Amino acid sequence: MSIAVVCPGSFDPVTAGHLDVFERAAARFDRVVVAVLGNPSKHGTFTVDERCELIEAETDHLDNLEVDRFEGLLVDYCNRRGIGVVCKGVRGSGDLDYELQMAQMNRRVGGLETVFMAASPEHAFLSSSLIKEVLRGGGDVTGMVPERVEVALRDRLT
Ligand code: PNS
């Protein structure tokens, strides 16, 4: 049986923690679709196209991974694409509370299953918003995002 999973998120921008999950998912599943949520009424640090381009550049070596965007409900997107499994990274108990609730809702509303991938310990403290805060304050974020993402962030935020 061939298993396709979706890794959904805002990815504004993608971090080393997200990329670790994508890489590990691509090693375990037949096909991985990274789906970037596009919210027309909410403008982030990067546009959805920019976020997709950054992820594409960092995942170019993964032949079974594609980057896409979606709007509306994740269950509708997955049904359209014929994907039945969501793969989400979990950094700790705070994430798990929130992710479990979403997983249960997605299963109830659209029959989607969710698998949780434990974040690598060295990435467990990373979040896009904290990295942006540190960068804005002049702190060092080396290794928390790929170099290309750091350059883009510095260009946008400082
Ligand atoms: O990176 P994030 O912000 O934690 O990602 C959250 C995301 C995009 C996975 C979640 O908000 C989502 O799936 N949004 C799409 C709308 C939806 O389906 N909402 C119901 C979730 S149960």
Tab-separated table of C-alpha atoms and ligand atoms in Angstrom:
chain	number	residue	atom	x	y	z
A	1	MET	CA	0.000	0.000	0.000
A	2	SER	CA	1.300	3.422	-0.939
A	3	ILE	CA	0.832	6.048	1.773
A	4	ALA	CA	0.679	9.772	1.064
A	5	VAL	CA	0.748	12.239	3.950
A	6	VAL	CA	0.183	15.950	4.172
A	7	CYS	CA	2.293	18.198	6.419
A	8	PRO	CA	0.127	21.319	6.778
A	9	GLY	CA	1.112	24.590	8.408
A	10	SER	CA	1.691	28.324	8.171
A	11	PHE	CA	5.484	28.027	7.802
A	12	ASP	CA	6.074	31.781	8.114
A	13	PRO	CA	8.883	30.955	7.641
A	14	VAL	CA	9.932	27.299	7.597
A	15	THR	CA	12.350	26.402	10.423
A	16	ALA	CA	14.988	23.712	10.906
A	17	GLY	CA	12.401	21.860	13.003
A	18	HIS	CA	9.838	21.791	10.175
A	19	LEU	CA	12.496	20.664	7.703
A	20	ASP	CA	13.549	17.843	10.017
A	21	VAL	CA	9.958	16.579	10.111
A	22	PHE	CA	9.625	16.836	6.288
A	23	GLU	CA	12.847	14.904	5.806
A	24	ARG	CA	11.850	12.169	8.252
A	25	ALA	CA	8.353	11.932	6.764
A	26	ALA	CA	9.822	11.611	3.259
A	27	ALA	CA	11.975	8.715	4.505
A	28	ARG	CA	8.986	6.848	5.988
A	29	PHE	CA	6.096	7.557	3.620
A	30	ASP	CA	5.739	7.130	-0.131
A	31	ARG	CA	4.653	10.684	-0.815
A	32	VAL	CA	4.715	13.879	1.243
A	33	VAL	CA	2.765	17.012	0.410
A	34	VAL	CA	3.762	20.109	2.379
A	35	ALA	CA	0.629	22.258	2.312
A	36	VAL	CA	1.023	25.934	3.184
A	37	LEU	CA	-2.107	27.602	4.528
A	38	GLY	CA	-2.965	30.720	2.548
A	39	ASN	CA	-5.225	33.073	4.443
A	40	PRO	CA	-6.309	35.920	2.148
A	41	SER	CA	-7.346	38.111	5.098
A	42	LYS	CA	-4.127	37.621	7.085
A	43	HIS	CA	-0.800	38.906	5.843
A	44	GLY	CA	2.255	37.296	7.419
A	45	THR	CA	5.950	38.150	7.284
A	46	PHE	CA	6.184	36.345	3.942
A	47	THR	CA	3.524	35.876	1.271
A	48	VAL	CA	2.342	32.308	0.737
A	49	ASP	CA	4.262	32.198	-2.554
A	50	GLU	CA	7.450	33.270	-0.791
A	51	ARG	CA	6.962	30.654	1.937
A	52	CYS	CA	6.433	27.951	-0.715
A	53	GLU	CA	9.549	29.072	-2.608
A	54	LEU	CA	11.690	28.893	0.548
A	55	ILE	CA	10.412	25.384	1.361
A	56	GLU	CA	10.895	24.247	-2.242
A	57	ALA	CA	14.485	25.475	-2.244
A	58	GLU	CA	15.245	23.611	0.994
A	59	THR	CA	13.546	20.336	0.004
A	60	ASP	CA	14.694	20.118	-3.600
A	61	HIS	CA	16.647	16.932	-2.823
A	62	LEU	CA	13.532	15.040	-1.671
A	63	ASP	CA	12.060	13.422	-4.801
A	64	ASN	CA	8.858	12.244	-3.113
A	65	LEU	CA	7.996	15.632	-1.587
A	66	GLU	CA	5.984	18.423	-3.171
A	67	VAL	CA	4.997	21.842	-1.895
A	68	ASP	CA	1.471	23.147	-2.389
A	69	ARG	CA	-0.832	25.770	-0.908
A	70	PHE	CA	-4.388	25.528	0.330
A	71	GLU	CA	-7.200	27.699	1.584
A	72	GLY	CA	-10.253	26.671	3.598
A	73	LEU	CA	-10.512	23.410	5.503
A	74	LEU	CA	-7.650	20.939	5.514
A	75	VAL	CA	-10.107	18.027	5.214
A	76	ASP	CA	-11.478	19.468	1.957
A	77	TYR	CA	-7.984	19.917	0.554
A	78	CYS	CA	-7.045	16.337	1.501
A	79	ASN	CA	-10.224	14.923	0.005
A	80	ARG	CA	-9.567	16.779	-3.250
A	81	ARG	CA	-6.001	15.450	-3.326
A	82	GLY	CA	-6.909	11.915	-2.216
A	83	ILE	CA	-4.728	12.118	0.908
A	84	GLY	CA	-5.936	10.365	4.076
A	85	VAL	CA	-3.156	11.023	6.588
A	86	VAL	CA	-1.814	14.186	8.233
A	87	CYS	CA	1.718	14.149	9.651
A	88	LYS	CA	2.492	16.758	12.311
A	89	GLY	CA	5.573	17.393	14.393
A	90	VAL	CA	5.025	17.702	18.137
A	91	ARG	CA	7.496	19.652	20.291
A	92	GLY	CA	5.967	19.032	23.701
A	93	SER	CA	2.801	18.732	25.762
A	94	GLY	CA	1.589	22.213	24.767
A	95	ASP	CA	1.648	21.235	21.111
A	96	LEU	CA	0.061	17.897	21.835
A	97	ASP	CA	-3.024	19.391	23.539
A	98	TYR	CA	-3.680	21.615	20.546
A	99	GLU	CA	-2.724	19.078	17.880
A	100	LEU	CA	-4.788	16.295	19.439
A	101	GLN	CA	-7.875	18.474	19.367
A	102	MET	CA	-7.293	19.324	15.701
A	103	ALA	CA	-6.615	15.674	14.870
A	104	GLN	CA	-9.857	14.578	16.509
A	105	MET	CA	-11.805	17.317	14.734
A	106	ASN	CA	-10.259	16.444	11.356
A	107	ARG	CA	-11.142	12.788	11.867
A	108	ARG	CA	-14.702	13.630	12.898
A	109	VAL	CA	-15.298	16.080	10.047
A	110	GLY	CA	-13.392	14.412	7.225
A	111	GLY	CA	-12.195	10.962	8.305
A	112	LEU	CA	-8.562	12.143	8.248
A	113	GLU	CA	-6.071	10.204	10.355
A	114	THR	CA	-3.147	12.061	11.993
A	115	VAL	CA	0.265	10.700	12.888
A	116	PHE	CA	2.447	12.673	15.290
A	117	MET	CA	6.177	12.824	14.864
A	118	ALA	CA	8.210	13.629	17.969
A	119	ALA	CA	10.369	16.693	17.339
A	120	SER	CA	14.093	16.078	17.523
A	121	PRO	CA	15.232	17.371	20.944
A	122	GLU	CA	17.598	19.897	19.361
A	123	HIS	CA	14.616	21.501	17.596
A	124	ALA	CA	12.019	21.250	20.350
A	125	PHE	CA	12.303	24.934	21.347
A	126	LEU	CA	12.012	26.343	17.825
A	127	SER	CA	9.046	28.290	16.521
A	128	SER	CA	8.775	30.697	13.591
A	129	SER	CA	7.444	33.466	15.819
A	130	LEU	CA	10.171	33.144	18.490
A	131	ILE	CA	12.893	33.071	15.848
A	132	LYS	CA	11.497	36.303	14.368
A	133	GLU	CA	11.401	37.896	17.829
A	134	VAL	CA	15.030	36.980	18.531
A	135	LEU	CA	16.134	38.233	15.123
A	136	ARG	CA	14.273	41.535	15.535
A	137	GLY	CA	16.043	42.011	18.863
A	138	GLY	CA	19.444	41.439	17.274
A	139	GLY	CA	19.964	37.883	18.595
A	140	ASP	CA	21.740	35.011	16.882
A	141	VAL	CA	19.470	32.476	15.150
A	142	THR	CA	22.206	30.475	13.426
A	143	GLY	CA	21.101	26.889	12.841
A	144	MET	CA	17.482	27.577	13.745
A	145	VAL	CA	16.586	28.295	10.117
A	146	PRO	CA	18.556	27.511	6.945
A	147	GLU	CA	20.923	30.244	5.784
A	148	ARG	CA	18.704	31.225	2.853
A	149	VAL	CA	15.733	31.672	5.195
A	150	GLU	CA	17.826	33.697	7.641
A	151	VAL	CA	18.915	36.016	4.820
A	152	ALA	CA	15.295	36.454	3.711
A	153	LEU	CA	14.207	37.116	7.287
A	154	ARG	CA	16.933	39.694	7.895
A	155	ASP	CA	15.948	41.414	4.668
A	156	ARG	CA	12.303	41.530	5.752
A	157	LEU	CA	12.622	42.310	9.441
A	158	THR	CA	15.704	44.415	10.046
B	1	PNS	O1	1.554	26.121	11.465
B	1	PNS	P1	0.225	26.135	12.168
B	1	PNS	O2	-0.311	27.540	12.257
B	1	PNS	O3	0.265	25.434	13.495
B	1	PNS	O4	-0.757	25.281	11.236
B	1	PNS	C1	-2.104	25.139	11.576
B	1	PNS	C2	-2.893	24.521	10.410
B	1	PNS	C3	-2.662	25.297	9.123
B	1	PNS	C4	-2.435	23.091	10.225
B	1	PNS	C5	-4.389	24.543	10.811
B	1	PNS	O5	-4.719	25.810	11.269
B	1	PNS	C6	-5.304	24.168	9.661
B	1	PNS	O6	-5.365	23.027	9.259
B	1	PNS	N1	-6.021	25.185	9.126
B	1	PNS	C7	-6.916	25.022	8.013
B	1	PNS	C8	-8.365	25.260	8.429
B	1	PNS	C9	-8.925	24.022	9.100
B	1	PNS	O7	-8.993	22.973	8.537
B	1	PNS	N2	-9.364	24.228	10.359
B	1	PNS	C10	-9.910	23.164	11.185
B	1	PNS	C11	-8.784	22.482	11.963
B	1	PNS	S1	-9.402	21.206	12.969
